[in-house]
Coordinates of C-alpha atoms in Angstrom, one line a residue:
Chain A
X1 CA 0.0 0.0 0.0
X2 CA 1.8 2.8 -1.0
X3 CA 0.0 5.3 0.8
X4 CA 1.7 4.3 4.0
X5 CA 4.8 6.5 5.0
X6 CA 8.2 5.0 4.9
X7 CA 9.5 6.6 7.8
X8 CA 12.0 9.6 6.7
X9 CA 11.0 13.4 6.9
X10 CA 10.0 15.0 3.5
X11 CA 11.6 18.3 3.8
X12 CA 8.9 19.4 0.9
X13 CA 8.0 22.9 2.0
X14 CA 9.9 25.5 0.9
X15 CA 9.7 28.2 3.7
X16 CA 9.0 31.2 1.6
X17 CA 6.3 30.0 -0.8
X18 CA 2.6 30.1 -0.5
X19 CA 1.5 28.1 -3.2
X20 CA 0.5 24.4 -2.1
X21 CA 3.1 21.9 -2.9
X22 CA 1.8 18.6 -4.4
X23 CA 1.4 16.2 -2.0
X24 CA 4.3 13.8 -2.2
X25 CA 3.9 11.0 -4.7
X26 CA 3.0 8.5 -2.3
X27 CA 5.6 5.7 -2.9
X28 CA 8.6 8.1 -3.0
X29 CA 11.4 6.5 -1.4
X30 CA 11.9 8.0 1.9
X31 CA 14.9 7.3 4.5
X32 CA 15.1 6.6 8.2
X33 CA 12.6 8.8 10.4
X34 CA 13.8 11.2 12.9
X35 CA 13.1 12.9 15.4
X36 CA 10.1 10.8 16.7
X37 CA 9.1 13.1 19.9
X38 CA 7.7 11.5 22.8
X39 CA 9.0 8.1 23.4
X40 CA 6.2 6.0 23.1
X41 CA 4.2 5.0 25.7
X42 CA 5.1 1.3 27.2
X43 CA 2.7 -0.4 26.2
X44 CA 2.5 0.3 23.2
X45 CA 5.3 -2.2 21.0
X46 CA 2.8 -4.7 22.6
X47 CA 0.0 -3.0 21.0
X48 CA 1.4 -3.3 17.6
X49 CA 1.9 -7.1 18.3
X50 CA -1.5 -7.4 18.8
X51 CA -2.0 -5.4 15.5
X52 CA 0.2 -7.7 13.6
X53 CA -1.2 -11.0 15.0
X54 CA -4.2 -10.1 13.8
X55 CA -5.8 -9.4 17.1
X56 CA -9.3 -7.8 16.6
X57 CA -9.5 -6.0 19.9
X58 CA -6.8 -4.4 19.5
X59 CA -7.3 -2.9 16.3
X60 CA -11.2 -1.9 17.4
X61 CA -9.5 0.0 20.5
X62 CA -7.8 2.0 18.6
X63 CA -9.9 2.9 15.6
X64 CA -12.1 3.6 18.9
X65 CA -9.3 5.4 20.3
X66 CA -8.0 7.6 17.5
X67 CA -11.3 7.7 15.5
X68 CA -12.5 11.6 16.9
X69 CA -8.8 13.5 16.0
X70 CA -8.7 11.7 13.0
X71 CA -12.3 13.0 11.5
X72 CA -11.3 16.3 13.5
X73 CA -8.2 16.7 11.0
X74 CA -9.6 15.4 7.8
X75 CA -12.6 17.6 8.6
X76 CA -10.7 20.4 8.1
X77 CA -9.3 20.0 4.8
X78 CA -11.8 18.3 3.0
X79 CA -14.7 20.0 1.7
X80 CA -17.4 17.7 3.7
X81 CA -18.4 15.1 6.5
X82 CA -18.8 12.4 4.0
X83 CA -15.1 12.8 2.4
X84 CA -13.6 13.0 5.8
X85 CA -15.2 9.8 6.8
X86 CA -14.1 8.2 3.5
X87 CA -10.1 9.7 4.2
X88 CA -10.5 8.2 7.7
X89 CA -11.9 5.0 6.6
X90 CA -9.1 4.5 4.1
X91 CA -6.8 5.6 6.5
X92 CA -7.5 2.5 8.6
X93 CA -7.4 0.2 5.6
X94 CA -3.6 0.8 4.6
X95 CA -2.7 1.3 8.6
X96 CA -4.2 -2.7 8.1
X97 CA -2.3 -3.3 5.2
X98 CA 1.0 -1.3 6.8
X99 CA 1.5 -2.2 10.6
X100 CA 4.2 -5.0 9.3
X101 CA 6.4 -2.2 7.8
X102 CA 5.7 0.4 10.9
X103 CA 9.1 0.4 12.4
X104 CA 7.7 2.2 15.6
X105 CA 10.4 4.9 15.7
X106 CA 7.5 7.3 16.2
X107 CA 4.3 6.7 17.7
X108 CA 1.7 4.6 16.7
X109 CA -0.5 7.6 16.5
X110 CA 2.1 9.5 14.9
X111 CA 2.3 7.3 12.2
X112 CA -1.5 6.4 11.6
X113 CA -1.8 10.3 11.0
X114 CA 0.9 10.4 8.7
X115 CA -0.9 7.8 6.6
X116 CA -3.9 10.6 7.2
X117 CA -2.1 13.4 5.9
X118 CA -1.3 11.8 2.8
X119 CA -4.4 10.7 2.0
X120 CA -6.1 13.7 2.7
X121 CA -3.7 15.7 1.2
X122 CA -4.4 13.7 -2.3
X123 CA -8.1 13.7 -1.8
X124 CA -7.9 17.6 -1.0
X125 CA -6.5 18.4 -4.0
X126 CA -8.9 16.3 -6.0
X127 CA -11.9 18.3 -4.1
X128 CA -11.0 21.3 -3.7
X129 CA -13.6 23.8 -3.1
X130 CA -12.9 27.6 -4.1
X131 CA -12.5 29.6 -0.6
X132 CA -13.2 33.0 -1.9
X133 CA -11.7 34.4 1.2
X134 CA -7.9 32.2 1.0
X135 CA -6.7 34.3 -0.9
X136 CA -7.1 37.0 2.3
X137 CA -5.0 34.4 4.1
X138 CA -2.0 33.7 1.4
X139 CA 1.2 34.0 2.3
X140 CA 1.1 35.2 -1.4
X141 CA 0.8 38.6 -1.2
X142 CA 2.5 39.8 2.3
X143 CA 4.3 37.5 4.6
X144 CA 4.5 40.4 7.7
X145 CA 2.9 38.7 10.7
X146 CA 1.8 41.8 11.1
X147 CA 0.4 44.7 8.3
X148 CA 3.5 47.4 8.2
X149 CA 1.4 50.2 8.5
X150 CA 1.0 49.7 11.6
X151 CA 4.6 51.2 12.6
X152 CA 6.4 54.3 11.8
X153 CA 10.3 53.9 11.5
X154 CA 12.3 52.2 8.4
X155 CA 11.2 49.3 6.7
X156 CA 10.7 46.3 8.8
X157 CA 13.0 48.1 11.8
X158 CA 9.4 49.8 13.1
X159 CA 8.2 50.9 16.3
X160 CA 4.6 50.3 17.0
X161 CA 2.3 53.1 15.6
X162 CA -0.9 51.5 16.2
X163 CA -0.3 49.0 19.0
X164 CA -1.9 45.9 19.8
X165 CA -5.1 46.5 22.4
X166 CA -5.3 45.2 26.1
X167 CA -6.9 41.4 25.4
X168 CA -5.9 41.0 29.3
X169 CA -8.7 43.5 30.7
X170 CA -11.3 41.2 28.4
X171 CA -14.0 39.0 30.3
X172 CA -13.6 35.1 29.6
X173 CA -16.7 35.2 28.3
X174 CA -15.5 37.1 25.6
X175 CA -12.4 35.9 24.6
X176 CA -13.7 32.6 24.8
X177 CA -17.2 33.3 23.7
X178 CA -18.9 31.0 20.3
X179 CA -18.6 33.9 18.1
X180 CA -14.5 34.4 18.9
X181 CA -14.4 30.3 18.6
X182 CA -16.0 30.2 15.5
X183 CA -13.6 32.8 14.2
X184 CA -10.8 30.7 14.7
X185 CA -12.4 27.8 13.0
X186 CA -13.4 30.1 10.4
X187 CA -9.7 31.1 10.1
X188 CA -7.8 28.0 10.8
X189 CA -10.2 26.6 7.7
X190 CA -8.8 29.6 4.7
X191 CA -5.5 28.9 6.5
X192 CA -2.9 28.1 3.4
X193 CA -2.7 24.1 3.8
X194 CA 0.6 23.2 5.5
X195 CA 0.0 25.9 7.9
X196 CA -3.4 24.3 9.1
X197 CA -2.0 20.9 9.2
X198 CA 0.9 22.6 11.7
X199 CA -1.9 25.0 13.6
X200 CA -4.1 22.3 14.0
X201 CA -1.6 19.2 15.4
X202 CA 0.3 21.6 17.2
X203 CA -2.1 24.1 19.0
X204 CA -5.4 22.1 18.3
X205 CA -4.5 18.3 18.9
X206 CA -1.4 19.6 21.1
X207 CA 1.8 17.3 19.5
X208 CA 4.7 18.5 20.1
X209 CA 7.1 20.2 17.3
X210 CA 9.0 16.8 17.0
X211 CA 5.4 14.5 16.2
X212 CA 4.7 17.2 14.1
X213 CA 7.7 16.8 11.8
X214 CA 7.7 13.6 11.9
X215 CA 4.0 13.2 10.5
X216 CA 4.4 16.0 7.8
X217 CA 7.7 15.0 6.9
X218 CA 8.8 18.8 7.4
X219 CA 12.1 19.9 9.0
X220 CA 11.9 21.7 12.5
X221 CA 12.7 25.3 10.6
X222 CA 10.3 24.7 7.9
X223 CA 7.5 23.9 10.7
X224 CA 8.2 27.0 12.6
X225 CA 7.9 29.2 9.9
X226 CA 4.6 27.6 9.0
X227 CA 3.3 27.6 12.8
X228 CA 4.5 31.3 13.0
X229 CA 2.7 32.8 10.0
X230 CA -0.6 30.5 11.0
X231 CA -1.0 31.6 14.3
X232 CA 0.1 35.3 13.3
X233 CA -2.6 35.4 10.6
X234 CA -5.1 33.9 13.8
X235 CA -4.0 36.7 15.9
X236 CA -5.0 39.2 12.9
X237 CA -8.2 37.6 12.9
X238 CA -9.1 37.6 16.2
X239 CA -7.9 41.3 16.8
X240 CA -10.8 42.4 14.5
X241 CA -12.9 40.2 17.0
X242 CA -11.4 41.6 20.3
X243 CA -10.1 45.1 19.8
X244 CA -7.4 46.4 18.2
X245 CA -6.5 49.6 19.2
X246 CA -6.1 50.3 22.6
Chain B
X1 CA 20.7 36.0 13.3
X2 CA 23.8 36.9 14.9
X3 CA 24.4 40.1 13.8
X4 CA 20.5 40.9 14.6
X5 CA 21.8 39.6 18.7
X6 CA 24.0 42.6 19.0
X7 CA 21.8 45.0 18.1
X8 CA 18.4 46.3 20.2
X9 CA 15.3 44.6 18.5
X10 CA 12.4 46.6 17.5
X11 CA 9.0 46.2 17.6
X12 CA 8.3 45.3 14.0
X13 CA 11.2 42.4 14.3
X14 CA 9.8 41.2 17.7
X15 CA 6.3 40.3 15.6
X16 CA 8.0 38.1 13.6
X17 CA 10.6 36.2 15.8
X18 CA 7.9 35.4 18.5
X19 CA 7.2 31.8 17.3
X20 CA 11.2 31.2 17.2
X21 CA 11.3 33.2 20.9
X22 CA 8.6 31.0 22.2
X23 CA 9.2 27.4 20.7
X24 CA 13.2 28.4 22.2
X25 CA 14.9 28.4 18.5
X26 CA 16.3 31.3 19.5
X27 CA 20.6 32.3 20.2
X28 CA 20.5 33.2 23.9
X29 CA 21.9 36.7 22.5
X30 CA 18.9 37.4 20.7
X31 CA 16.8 35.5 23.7
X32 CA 18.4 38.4 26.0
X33 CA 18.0 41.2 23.7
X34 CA 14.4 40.5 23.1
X35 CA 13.9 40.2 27.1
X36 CA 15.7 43.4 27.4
X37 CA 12.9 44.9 24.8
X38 CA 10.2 43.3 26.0
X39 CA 11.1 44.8 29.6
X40 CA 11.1 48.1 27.7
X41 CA 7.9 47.9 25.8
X42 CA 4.3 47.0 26.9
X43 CA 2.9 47.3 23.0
X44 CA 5.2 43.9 23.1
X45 CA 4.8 42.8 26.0
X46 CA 1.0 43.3 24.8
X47 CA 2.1 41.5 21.5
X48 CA 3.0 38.3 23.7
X49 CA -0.2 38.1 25.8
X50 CA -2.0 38.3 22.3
X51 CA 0.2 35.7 21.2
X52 CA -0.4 33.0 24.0
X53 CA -4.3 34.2 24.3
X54 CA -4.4 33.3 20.5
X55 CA -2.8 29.9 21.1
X56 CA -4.7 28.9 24.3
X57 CA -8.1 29.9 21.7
X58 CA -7.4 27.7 19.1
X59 CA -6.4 25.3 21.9
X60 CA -10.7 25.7 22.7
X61 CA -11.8 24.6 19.4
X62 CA -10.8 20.7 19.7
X63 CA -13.8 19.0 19.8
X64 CA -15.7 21.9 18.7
X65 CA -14.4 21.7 14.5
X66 CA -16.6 19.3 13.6
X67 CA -19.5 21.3 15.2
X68 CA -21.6 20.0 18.2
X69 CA -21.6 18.0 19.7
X70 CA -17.7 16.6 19.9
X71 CA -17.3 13.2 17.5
X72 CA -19.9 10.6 18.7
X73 CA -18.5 6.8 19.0
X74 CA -17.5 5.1 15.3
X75 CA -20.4 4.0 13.8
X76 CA -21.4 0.6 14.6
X77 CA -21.6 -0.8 10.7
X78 CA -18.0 1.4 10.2
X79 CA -16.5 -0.6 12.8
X80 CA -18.0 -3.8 11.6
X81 CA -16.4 -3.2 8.2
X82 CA -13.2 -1.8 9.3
X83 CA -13.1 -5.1 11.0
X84 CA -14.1 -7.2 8.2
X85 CA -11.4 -5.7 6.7
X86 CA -8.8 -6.0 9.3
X87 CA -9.9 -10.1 9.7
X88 CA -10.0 -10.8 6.1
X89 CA -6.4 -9.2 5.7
X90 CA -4.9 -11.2 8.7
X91 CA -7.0 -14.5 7.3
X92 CA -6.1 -14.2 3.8
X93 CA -3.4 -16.4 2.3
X94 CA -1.2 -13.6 1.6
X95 CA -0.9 -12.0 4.8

């Protein structure tokens, strides 16, 4: 099944550019994986045992286990319920077909949303809906987290002009309320792909940098940059929501 | 990088080495010369809380993506043919 990641980091994304990199042919020849981030838990080697031996608990416990994240992440970059359910599904099929060749030098989960990623990645493309407002959200156009008119002083050396408002005097209710929460979702959704897939493991599903690059086969640098322009462009958002000058 | 550590950073620069400053990809130079601006400034120092309130947000929509209510169970007949699938590979001759 060639959709299943051999287990070396893809270092596909080229920091600077916006436009969406083909997903990576999916039996490209990939080397040893690094970096695999948390050791995995105990238990777990024995867990893919079971897997391999064919042991149906095993595998129902984690379908059961990993089911909700997975249809959380597909949901976001394919254009409905039904297509996410059909990446997940065929997700499990080749992590069926793959276990023998999962070396566990990252995590189970790790792995199983690599295969994920791929998938989705080549069924995104195929589907793609038009997002009138991505192109707000590009990297395209201006990569400044945030706009330069907002400073005075030379080019990129600025002090603040307009400064960033007090979120800290905001009630909870607020910041946390459905409308700001919906924003984000809104947001995280036009985000340019490889940036969602980095926003959404690292500050939505809460991986750590190292799970991260593993899964999307991206460096550490290249991951950065993509965390730091999504979350910059959520913080733009979200000061429209919550104030922006002070 | 370097040569950025020896000098004072400004605001505009701050905005976009927070992710490096905060994930700790940062020289310890730079790491102190940001600190020494951030001491300085509260517009930055505002910048950061905006930052880490923006992170903890999108922390709040797990669960929440898929709209409401969070991700019920796998469906039963899902399951059953994930299953199927999973005993017919490990039953075939070929496995």
């Amino acid at each position: 099944m060639s959709i299943v990641p051999t287990p070396e980091p893809n270092p596909m994304v080229p920091p600077m550019r916006s436009s969406l990199p083909p997903p990576p042919p999916p039996d490209e020849a990939l080397g040893p994986l690094r970096l695999p981030g948390p050791t995995p838990p105990p238990d777990e080697s024995e867990l893919v045992d079971r897997l391999r031996r064919g042991d149906s608990t095993a595998f129902r416990d984690v379908v059961t286990a990993y089911q909700p994240a997975l249809l959380r992440l597909a949901g976001t970059f394919v254009p409905s319920n039904a297509v996410a359910e059909e990446v997940v599904q065929e997700t499990w099929i080749a992590v069926i077909r793959g276990i023998d060749r999962f070396e566990q030098r990252s995590s189970l989960k790790t792995w199983v949303t690599r295969i994920l990623v791929n998938i989705a990645r080549t069924k995104g493309v195929k589907e793609r809906r038009t997002v009138p407002m991505g192109s707000l959200l590009s990297d395209a156009a201006d990569n400044a987290a945030v706009s330069p008119d907002r400073f005075v002083g030379p080019p990129g050396k600025g002090a603040w002009a307009q400064p960033p408002a007090r979120w800290s005097e905001l009630p909870e209710e607020v910041v946390l309320s459905s409308a700001t929460i919906s924003l984000v979702i809104d947001t995280v959704r036009l985000l340019p792909e490889q940036q969602k897939w980095v926003v959404m493991l690292r500050d939505v599903e809460d991986w750590s940098s190292g799970d991260v690059c593993a899964a999307l086969g991206l460096t550490e640098g290249n991951q950065r940059v993509l965390l730091h322009r999504g979350r910059s462009a959520l913080r733009a958002m979200l000061e429209g929501q919550l104030g922006r000058a002070s | 990088m370097r040569l950025l550590s020896r000098q004072n950073i400004v605001c505009q620069q701050w905005t976009e080495l927070i992710t490096d400053y905060l994930e700790g990809a940062l020289p310890r130079g730079l790491v102190r010369a940001i600190d020494r601006h951030l001491a300085a400034c509260p517009h930055c120092t505002e910048y950061l809380a905006q930052m880490r309130r923006t992170i903890a947000i999108t922390g709040h929509i797990d669960g929440q993506i898929k709209g409401e209510p969070p991700p019920a169970p796998v469906p039963a007949d899902m399951m059953d043919a994930l299953q199927r699938a999973f005993d017919d590979f490990h039953h075939s001759p070929d496995a």
